[in-house]
Amino acid sequence: MAKPKTRYECTSCAASFAKWQGRCSNCGAWDSLEQRTVHDSAASRQPSHRVGAVAGAGESLLLSEIVAGGVADTPRVCSGIGELDNILGGGLVPGSLLLLGGDPGIGKSTLMLQLAGRLADAGSRVLYLSGEESAAQIGMRARRLRVDGGRRLRLITETCFETVERELARERPDVLIVDSIQTVYVSALDSIPGSVAQVRETAAGFLRLAKSEGITVILVGHVTKDGSIAGPRLLEHMVDTVLYFEGDGGQAHRILRVVKNRFGSTNEIGLFRMGSSGLDEVGDLSGYFLEGRSAGEPGSAVVCTIEGTRPLLVEVQALVTPTGYGTAQRVSTGYDSRRLAIMLAILEKRLGLPLATQDVFVNVAGGLRLIEPAADLGVCLGIFSALRDKPLDPLSVFAGEVGLAGELRSVGHMQRRCAEAAKLGFTRLVCPQLRSGDNGGSKIETAVCGRLAEAVKAALVK
Ligand code: TYD
Ligand code: MG
């Protein structure tokens, strides 16, 4: 047998080197090399060889023929969880590899077990691999969630990849759920499960299985402190779809977000509520986030934002109070604090608001994060309303980007925003000029404003 080789692998980019060096010459990270021993069997199976195996027999094909009979026509498998099917673009694509990331305790295993049950009920054969909990624990959870699955849902609490591979060959499931990728190991590698080398090897193994056997594989991955899925970034590059399960420990709702999707659009979100018997779908996003709104109070503004392709109404609350001591405080949750600093500067300079001596607090109700610039207008109007102690029109919603000159800049999807606002009983949308081709909504009145100052007049209660 050949002697094991020692290699040094970068923990941030997974590049591999024969000698140790202080700085990774591939990604530039300092002190990031980790020693690992490679046995011959693993060394002979470098990822590039595997990708070759995944791609097929090494012969080129006509693109037109592939599209005609391939992915484009592949029927999707409905998971039975509507919110998940929607964000994936109509269901799971057979033979695809998905990655689900999220903080510990957010509900990843709960969602996966419910999904496994629904898929089995709909006729798919499912294998659930758990490396974190015992069979008894999962059995107890399944009873609580009323997941049965009959003869089509099987469980395995094994973490050795080779053993799992044998079980897959025996059972030939349609769907494999791996909870979690950090617990599975390839025995040819010396590194501990969860290390960069192991995560890379096992994920590559599951990728090969997904593509060659047509098994849909869902990998559950832990999220590190900085918010990325533990293990190399490589993992996100390898899989077809990346989903993040987000939520605030104090809130019952959980957001499932698509950050990468080779078979559909990204940034789509699905909403769930964690209850005593698992996760329930929440179809009406806007209704959920507007619940308990402080309508008619100064500082409250309803923003119409777009998440993926879904319009969403959320309440932005602002509070402005005179600064007690020292420098004025600016605190923001759910809205980027640097963007808030820009908005405050615009309000001071363009509208002459005396904000230098005021503490400003901005909060997006429901624990949501607003990323779209269309939220700017609502934030500015909320701050104006809070400072002047005058309420904004409770039947108006706001959508528009605010520029440094105090101008309002157009945002897209006006039709969808109008329809969503009308659906929830709002009568007016305060917004910038519509883009050509975006004819706005006929369903509600639109107050088109070119400048922030005009929008303030249009938004305040007369
Ligand atoms: P879990 O799915 O184990 O999280 P993860 O796999 O992401 O670590 O979820 C654990 C949390 O969910 C735990 O705090 C309890 C809560 N939970 C409920 O509130 N209701 C339920 O029915 C279940 C199964 C869990
Ligand atoms: Mg778990």
Coordinates of C-alpha atoms and ligand atoms in Angstrom, one line a residue:
M1 CA 0.0 0.0 0.0
A2 CA 1.3 3.5 -0.8
K3 CA 2.4 5.7 2.0
P4 CA -0.1 8.3 3.2
K5 CA 0.8 11.8 2.0
T6 CA 0.7 15.0 4.1
R7 CA -0.9 18.0 2.5
Y8 CA -1.8 21.5 3.8
E9 CA -5.2 22.8 3.1
C10 CA -6.4 26.4 3.4
T11 CA -9.5 26.6 5.6
S12 CA -10.9 29.5 3.8
C13 CA -10.6 28.6 0.1
A14 CA -9.7 24.9 0.3
A15 CA -6.6 25.2 -1.9
S16 CA -4.2 22.4 -1.2
F17 CA -0.4 22.7 -0.9
A18 CA 2.5 20.3 -0.5
K19 CA 4.3 22.5 2.0
W20 CA 3.2 24.7 4.9
Q21 CA 3.3 28.4 4.3
G22 CA 2.2 31.3 6.5
R23 CA -0.1 32.8 3.9
C24 CA -2.3 31.0 1.4
S25 CA -1.0 31.9 -2.0
N26 CA -4.4 31.3 -3.5
C27 CA -6.7 33.5 -1.4
G28 CA -4.2 35.5 0.6
A29 CA -5.6 34.4 4.0
W30 CA -3.0 34.4 6.8
D31 CA -2.3 31.3 9.0
S32 CA -5.2 29.4 7.4
L33 CA -3.4 26.2 6.4
E34 CA -4.4 23.0 8.1
Q35 CA -2.4 19.8 7.9
R36 CA -4.2 16.7 6.6
T37 CA -3.2 13.2 5.7
V38 CA -4.3 11.8 2.4
H39 CA -4.4 8.0 1.8
D40 CA -3.9 6.8 -1.6
S41 CA -7.5 5.9 -2.3
A42 CA -8.6 9.4 -1.6
A43 CA -5.6 11.0 -3.4
S44 CA -6.6 9.1 -6.6
R45 CA -10.1 10.6 -6.4
Q46 CA -9.5 14.3 -6.8
P47 CA -12.7 16.3 -7.3
S48 CA -11.9 17.1 -10.9
H49 CA -12.0 13.4 -11.7
R50 CA -15.3 13.1 -10.0
V51 CA -16.8 16.0 -11.8
G52 CA -15.8 14.3 -15.0
A53 CA -17.8 11.2 -13.8
V54 CA -20.8 13.4 -13.0
A55 CA -20.7 15.1 -16.4
G56 CA -21.1 11.8 -18.3
A57 CA -19.1 9.5 -20.6
G58 CA -16.7 12.2 -21.8
E59 CA -18.4 12.7 -25.1
S60 CA -19.8 16.1 -26.3
L61 CA -23.5 16.5 -26.9
L62 CA -25.6 18.8 -29.0
L63 CA -27.0 21.5 -26.8
S64 CA -30.2 21.6 -28.7
E65 CA -30.8 18.0 -28.1
I66 CA -30.1 18.3 -24.4
V67 CA -32.5 21.1 -23.9
A68 CA -35.2 19.3 -25.9
G69 CA -35.2 16.2 -23.8
G70 CA -33.4 17.3 -20.6
V71 CA -33.6 19.7 -17.7
A72 CA -36.2 22.0 -19.4
D73 CA -38.7 19.1 -19.5
T74 CA -37.8 17.4 -16.2
P75 CA -41.0 17.3 -14.2
R76 CA -40.7 18.7 -10.7
V77 CA -41.6 16.8 -7.6
C78 CA -44.0 18.7 -5.4
S79 CA -42.8 18.6 -1.9
G80 CA -46.2 19.1 -0.4
I81 CA -45.1 22.2 1.4
G82 CA -46.5 25.0 -0.7
E83 CA -44.1 27.7 0.6
L84 CA -41.1 25.6 -0.3
D85 CA -42.4 24.6 -3.7
N86 CA -43.1 28.2 -4.6
I87 CA -39.6 29.5 -3.7
L88 CA -37.9 26.6 -5.5
G89 CA -39.8 27.5 -8.7
G90 CA -42.4 24.7 -8.6
G91 CA -40.9 21.9 -6.6
L92 CA -37.8 19.8 -6.2
V93 CA -35.9 18.9 -9.4
P94 CA -35.0 15.2 -9.4
G95 CA -31.3 14.6 -9.1
S96 CA -30.5 18.0 -7.8
L97 CA -28.3 18.8 -4.8
L98 CA -29.7 21.3 -2.3
L99 CA -28.1 22.9 0.7
L100 CA -30.1 24.2 3.7
G101 CA -28.2 26.4 6.1
G102 CA -29.3 28.1 9.4
D103 CA -28.4 28.8 13.0
P104 CA -28.6 25.9 15.4
G105 CA -32.1 25.5 16.9
I106 CA -33.8 27.5 14.1
G107 CA -35.8 24.5 13.0
K108 CA -33.9 22.9 10.1
S109 CA -34.4 19.3 11.4
T110 CA -38.0 20.0 12.0
L111 CA -38.5 21.3 8.5
M112 CA -36.6 18.4 7.0
L113 CA -38.6 15.8 8.9
Q114 CA -41.9 17.4 7.9
L115 CA -40.7 17.6 4.3
A116 CA -39.6 13.9 4.4
G117 CA -43.1 13.0 5.7
R118 CA -44.9 15.0 3.0
L119 CA -42.7 13.6 0.2
A120 CA -43.3 10.0 1.4
D121 CA -47.0 10.6 1.7
A122 CA -47.0 11.9 -1.9
G123 CA -45.3 8.7 -3.1
S124 CA -41.5 9.3 -3.0
R125 CA -39.1 7.0 -1.3
V126 CA -37.2 9.0 1.3
L127 CA -34.1 8.2 3.3
Y128 CA -33.4 10.5 6.3
L129 CA -29.8 10.4 7.5
S130 CA -29.3 11.9 11.0
G131 CA -25.8 12.2 12.4
E132 CA -26.9 14.4 15.3
E133 CA -29.8 12.7 17.0
S134 CA -30.6 9.2 17.9
A135 CA -33.4 7.2 16.2
A136 CA -35.4 7.4 19.4
Q137 CA -35.2 11.2 19.5
I138 CA -36.2 11.5 15.9
G139 CA -39.1 9.0 16.5
M140 CA -40.3 11.2 19.3
R141 CA -40.2 14.3 17.2
A142 CA -41.9 12.6 14.3
R143 CA -44.8 11.6 16.6
R144 CA -45.1 15.2 17.8
L145 CA -45.1 16.4 14.2
R146 CA -47.5 13.7 13.2
V147 CA -45.1 12.5 10.6
D148 CA -45.4 8.8 9.7
G149 CA -44.4 8.2 6.1
G150 CA -45.5 4.6 6.1
R151 CA -43.2 2.2 4.3
R152 CA -41.6 4.9 2.2
L153 CA -39.8 6.9 4.9
R154 CA -36.7 5.3 6.3
L155 CA -34.2 6.6 8.9
I156 CA -30.5 5.9 9.2
T157 CA -28.3 7.2 12.0
E158 CA -24.9 6.5 10.4
T159 CA -22.2 9.0 9.7
C160 CA -19.7 7.0 7.6
F161 CA -20.1 8.0 4.0
E162 CA -19.2 4.6 2.5
T163 CA -21.8 2.8 4.7
V164 CA -24.5 5.4 3.6
E165 CA -23.5 4.8 0.0
R166 CA -24.1 1.0 0.5
E167 CA -27.5 1.6 2.1
L168 CA -28.4 3.9 -0.8
A169 CA -27.5 1.2 -3.3
R170 CA -29.8 -1.2 -1.3
E171 CA -32.7 1.1 -0.7
R172 CA -32.5 3.3 -3.9
P173 CA -34.5 6.2 -2.5
D174 CA -35.8 9.1 -4.6
V175 CA -34.8 11.7 -1.9
L176 CA -31.9 11.6 0.6
I177 CA -31.8 14.1 3.5
V178 CA -28.4 14.5 5.2
D179 CA -28.8 16.1 8.6
S180 CA -26.1 17.4 8.8
I181 CA -23.2 17.5 6.3
Q182 CA -20.8 18.4 9.1
T183 CA -21.4 15.0 10.8
V184 CA -20.6 12.8 7.8
Y185 CA -17.1 11.6 7.2
V186 CA -15.1 9.7 4.5
S187 CA -13.0 7.1 6.2
A188 CA -10.1 7.5 3.8
L189 CA -9.4 11.0 5.3
D190 CA -7.8 11.4 8.7
S191 CA -9.4 14.8 9.5
I192 CA -12.3 15.0 11.9
P193 CA -15.9 15.2 10.6
G194 CA -16.9 18.9 10.0
S195 CA -13.4 19.9 8.9
V196 CA -12.9 21.5 5.5
A197 CA -11.4 18.4 3.9
Q198 CA -14.3 16.2 5.2
V199 CA -17.1 18.5 4.2
R200 CA -15.6 18.9 0.8
E201 CA -15.1 15.2 0.2
T202 CA -18.5 14.1 1.5
A203 CA -20.3 16.9 -0.4
A204 CA -18.5 15.8 -3.6
G205 CA -19.6 12.3 -2.9
F206 CA -23.2 13.3 -2.5
L207 CA -23.0 15.4 -5.6
R208 CA -21.8 12.4 -7.5
L209 CA -24.7 10.3 -6.1
A210 CA -27.2 12.9 -6.9
K211 CA -26.1 13.3 -10.5
S212 CA -25.4 9.6 -11.3
E213 CA -28.2 8.0 -9.5
G214 CA -30.8 10.7 -9.9
I215 CA -31.3 11.0 -6.2
T216 CA -32.4 14.4 -4.9
V217 CA -30.0 15.2 -2.1
I218 CA -30.7 17.8 0.6
L219 CA -27.7 18.7 2.7
V220 CA -28.3 20.4 6.0
G221 CA -25.4 22.7 7.0
H222 CA -24.6 24.7 10.1
V223 CA -24.0 28.4 9.9
T224 CA -20.8 29.8 11.5
K225 CA -20.7 33.0 13.6
D226 CA -20.2 35.2 10.6
G227 CA -23.3 33.8 8.9
S228 CA -21.8 31.6 6.2
I229 CA -22.4 27.9 6.0
A230 CA -19.5 26.2 7.8
G231 CA -17.0 24.5 5.6
P232 CA -15.5 25.9 2.4
R233 CA -17.3 28.3 0.1
L234 CA -16.9 25.5 -2.3
L235 CA -20.0 23.9 -0.8
E236 CA -22.1 26.7 -2.0
H237 CA -20.5 26.5 -5.5
M238 CA -21.1 22.8 -5.8
V239 CA -24.8 22.6 -5.0
D240 CA -27.6 23.6 -7.3
T241 CA -29.7 25.4 -4.7
V242 CA -28.8 27.1 -1.5
L243 CA -31.5 27.8 1.1
Y244 CA -31.2 29.7 4.3
F245 CA -33.5 29.3 7.2
E246 CA -33.6 32.5 9.2
G247 CA -35.4 33.8 12.2
D248 CA -35.1 35.5 15.5
G249 CA -35.1 33.2 18.6
G250 CA -37.7 35.5 20.2
Q251 CA -40.1 35.4 17.2
A252 CA -42.2 32.5 16.1
H253 CA -41.8 33.1 12.4
R254 CA -39.1 31.7 10.3
I255 CA -38.1 32.8 6.8
L256 CA -36.8 30.3 4.2
R257 CA -34.7 32.3 1.7
V258 CA -33.3 31.0 -1.6
V259 CA -29.9 32.6 -2.2
K260 CA -28.9 30.5 -5.1
N261 CA -31.0 28.5 -7.5
R262 CA -29.9 26.9 -10.8
F263 CA -33.5 26.1 -11.6
G264 CA -35.4 29.2 -10.6
S265 CA -35.1 32.8 -9.3
T266 CA -33.2 33.8 -6.2
N267 CA -34.1 35.9 -3.2
E268 CA -37.5 34.3 -3.0
I269 CA -38.8 33.9 0.5
G270 CA -41.2 31.6 2.2
L271 CA -42.7 32.2 5.6
F272 CA -43.3 29.7 8.3
R273 CA -44.5 29.8 11.9
M274 CA -43.0 27.5 14.6
G275 CA -45.8 26.1 16.8
S276 CA -46.2 23.3 19.2
S277 CA -46.6 20.8 16.4
G278 CA -43.9 21.9 14.1
L279 CA -43.8 24.5 11.3
D280 CA -46.9 25.9 9.7
E281 CA -46.9 27.7 6.4
V282 CA -47.9 31.4 6.4
G283 CA -49.3 32.2 2.9
D284 CA -50.2 35.9 3.5
L285 CA -46.8 37.5 4.2
S286 CA -48.0 41.1 4.3
G287 CA -50.9 40.4 6.5
Y288 CA -48.6 38.6 8.9
F289 CA -46.1 41.5 9.1
L290 CA -48.7 44.2 9.4
E291 CA -50.5 42.5 12.3
G292 CA -50.6 44.8 15.4
R293 CA -49.5 47.8 13.3
S294 CA -49.4 51.2 15.1
A295 CA -51.4 52.9 12.3
G296 CA -52.0 56.6 12.9
E297 CA -49.1 56.9 15.3
P298 CA -46.3 59.4 14.4
G299 CA -43.3 57.5 13.1
S300 CA -45.1 54.6 11.6
A301 CA -44.8 54.1 7.8
V302 CA -45.8 51.1 5.7
V303 CA -43.2 50.2 3.1
C304 CA -43.9 48.1 0.1
T305 CA -40.8 46.0 -0.7
I306 CA -40.2 43.1 -3.1
E307 CA -38.6 39.9 -1.9
G308 CA -37.6 37.9 -4.9
T309 CA -40.7 38.1 -7.0
R310 CA -43.1 38.6 -4.0
P311 CA -44.3 42.0 -2.9
L312 CA -44.3 42.5 0.8
L313 CA -45.8 45.2 3.0
V314 CA -44.0 45.9 6.3
E315 CA -44.2 48.6 8.9
V316 CA -41.2 50.7 9.6
Q317 CA -41.2 52.5 12.9
A318 CA -39.1 55.5 13.8
L319 CA -38.6 57.3 17.1
V320 CA -36.8 60.6 17.4
T321 CA -36.0 62.0 20.8
P322 CA -33.7 64.9 21.9
T323 CA -30.2 63.7 22.7
G324 CA -29.6 63.5 26.5
Y325 CA -25.8 63.6 26.6
G326 CA -22.9 63.4 24.3
T327 CA -23.2 62.3 20.7
A328 CA -26.6 61.6 19.2
Q329 CA -27.4 57.9 18.9
R330 CA -28.5 56.3 15.7
V331 CA -29.8 52.7 16.2
S332 CA -31.3 50.6 13.4
T333 CA -32.7 47.1 13.4
G334 CA -33.7 45.6 10.1
Y335 CA -32.5 48.5 8.0
D336 CA -28.8 49.1 7.1
S337 CA -27.3 51.5 9.6
R338 CA -25.0 53.1 7.0
R339 CA -28.0 53.7 4.7
L340 CA -29.7 55.3 7.7
A341 CA -26.8 57.7 8.2
I342 CA -27.2 58.7 4.5
M343 CA -30.9 59.2 4.9
L344 CA -30.4 61.4 8.0
A345 CA -27.9 63.5 6.1
I346 CA -30.3 63.9 3.2
L347 CA -33.2 64.9 5.6
E348 CA -30.9 67.5 7.3
K349 CA -29.5 69.0 4.2
R350 CA -32.4 68.9 1.8
L351 CA -35.3 69.3 4.2
G352 CA -33.5 71.3 6.8
L353 CA -34.5 69.0 9.7
P354 CA -32.5 69.6 12.9
L355 CA -31.4 66.0 13.5
A356 CA -27.9 66.6 14.8
T357 CA -29.2 67.0 18.3
Q358 CA -31.7 64.1 18.1
D359 CA -31.4 60.4 18.8
V360 CA -32.9 58.4 16.0
F361 CA -34.2 54.8 16.3
V362 CA -35.5 52.8 13.4
N363 CA -37.1 49.4 13.6
V364 CA -38.6 47.2 11.0
A365 CA -41.5 45.4 12.7
G366 CA -41.5 41.6 12.7
G367 CA -37.7 41.2 12.7
L368 CA -37.5 41.4 8.9
R369 CA -34.4 42.9 7.1
L370 CA -35.1 45.4 4.4
I371 CA -32.4 45.3 1.8
E372 CA -34.2 46.9 -1.2
P373 CA -33.5 50.6 -1.7
A374 CA -37.3 51.0 -2.2
A375 CA -37.5 51.1 1.6
D376 CA -35.7 54.5 1.7
L377 CA -38.8 56.6 1.2
G378 CA -40.7 55.0 4.0
V379 CA -37.7 55.3 6.4
C380 CA -37.3 59.0 5.6
L381 CA -41.1 59.7 6.0
G382 CA -41.2 57.8 9.3
I383 CA -38.3 59.9 10.7
F384 CA -39.9 63.1 9.5
S385 CA -43.3 62.1 11.0
A386 CA -41.6 61.1 14.3
L387 CA -39.6 64.4 14.6
R388 CA -42.6 66.6 13.8
D389 CA -45.0 64.3 15.9
K390 CA -47.4 64.2 13.0
P391 CA -48.9 60.9 11.8
L392 CA -48.6 59.7 8.2
D393 CA -51.7 58.8 6.3
P394 CA -52.6 55.3 7.6
L395 CA -54.1 54.3 4.2
S396 CA -50.9 55.1 2.2
V397 CA -47.9 52.9 1.5
F398 CA -44.5 54.1 0.3
A399 CA -42.0 52.8 -2.2
G400 CA -39.0 54.7 -3.6
E401 CA -35.3 55.1 -3.5
V402 CA -34.1 58.4 -2.1
G403 CA -31.1 60.0 -3.9
L404 CA -28.4 62.3 -2.3
A405 CA -29.9 65.4 -3.9
G406 CA -33.3 64.7 -2.2
E407 CA -34.7 63.3 -5.4
L408 CA -36.9 60.2 -5.6
R409 CA -35.6 57.5 -7.9
S410 CA -37.8 54.9 -9.5
V411 CA -38.0 51.3 -8.4
G412 CA -39.4 48.3 -10.4
H413 CA -42.4 46.0 -10.1
M414 CA -44.9 48.9 -9.4
Q415 CA -47.8 46.8 -10.6
R416 CA -47.1 44.1 -8.1
R417 CA -46.6 46.6 -5.3
C418 CA -49.9 48.3 -6.1
A419 CA -51.8 45.0 -6.3
E420 CA -50.4 43.9 -2.9
A421 CA -51.3 47.3 -1.3
A422 CA -54.8 47.2 -2.7
K423 CA -55.3 43.6 -1.5
L424 CA -54.5 44.7 2.1
G425 CA -57.0 47.6 2.0
F426 CA -54.6 50.5 1.3
T427 CA -55.9 53.2 -1.1
R428 CA -52.8 55.1 -2.1
L429 CA -49.2 54.5 -3.1
V430 CA -46.7 57.4 -2.7
C431 CA -43.9 56.7 -5.2
P432 CA -41.4 58.2 -7.7
Q433 CA -41.9 58.5 -11.4
L434 CA -42.7 55.2 -12.9
R435 CA -40.2 53.6 -15.3
S436 CA -41.2 53.3 -18.9
G437 CA -43.0 50.1 -19.4
D438 CA -44.1 49.9 -15.8
N439 CA -47.6 51.3 -15.9
G440 CA -48.1 51.2 -12.2
G441 CA -51.3 49.9 -10.8
S442 CA -54.8 50.8 -11.8
K443 CA -56.1 49.3 -8.6
I444 CA -55.1 52.2 -6.3
E445 CA -54.3 55.8 -6.5
T446 CA -50.7 56.7 -7.1
A447 CA -49.2 59.9 -5.8
V448 CA -46.2 60.4 -8.0
C449 CA -43.5 62.7 -6.5
G450 CA -40.2 63.8 -7.9
R451 CA -38.6 65.0 -4.7
L452 CA -38.6 64.0 -1.0
A453 CA -40.2 67.3 0.0
E454 CA -43.2 66.7 -2.2
A455 CA -43.6 63.2 -0.9
V456 CA -43.6 64.6 2.7
K457 CA -46.6 66.8 1.7
A458 CA -48.4 63.9 0.0
A459 CA -47.8 61.5 2.9
L460 CA -48.8 63.6 6.0
V461 CA -52.4 63.4 7.2
K462 CA -54.2 66.5 5.9
Ligands
TYD1 P1 -34.6 21.9 15.3 O1 -35.4 21.5 14.1 O2 -34.0 20.8 16.1 O3 -33.5 22.9 14.9 P2 -32.1 22.7 14.1 O4 -32.1 21.4 13.4 O5 -32.1 23.9 13.1 O6 -31.0 22.9 15.1 O7 -35.6 22.8 16.1 C1 -35.4 23.0 17.4 C2 -36.2 24.1 18.0 O8 -37.5 24.1 17.5 C3 -36.3 23.9 19.5 O9 -35.9 25.1 20.1 C4 -37.7 23.6 19.8 C5 -38.5 24.1 18.6 N1 -39.6 23.2 18.2 C6 -40.9 23.8 18.4 O10 -41.1 24.9 18.9 N2 -42.0 23.0 18.0 C7 -41.9 21.8 17.5 O11 -42.9 21.1 17.1 C8 -40.5 21.3 17.3 C9 -40.3 19.9 16.7 C10 -39.5 22.0 17.7
MG2 MG -30.9 19.8 13.7

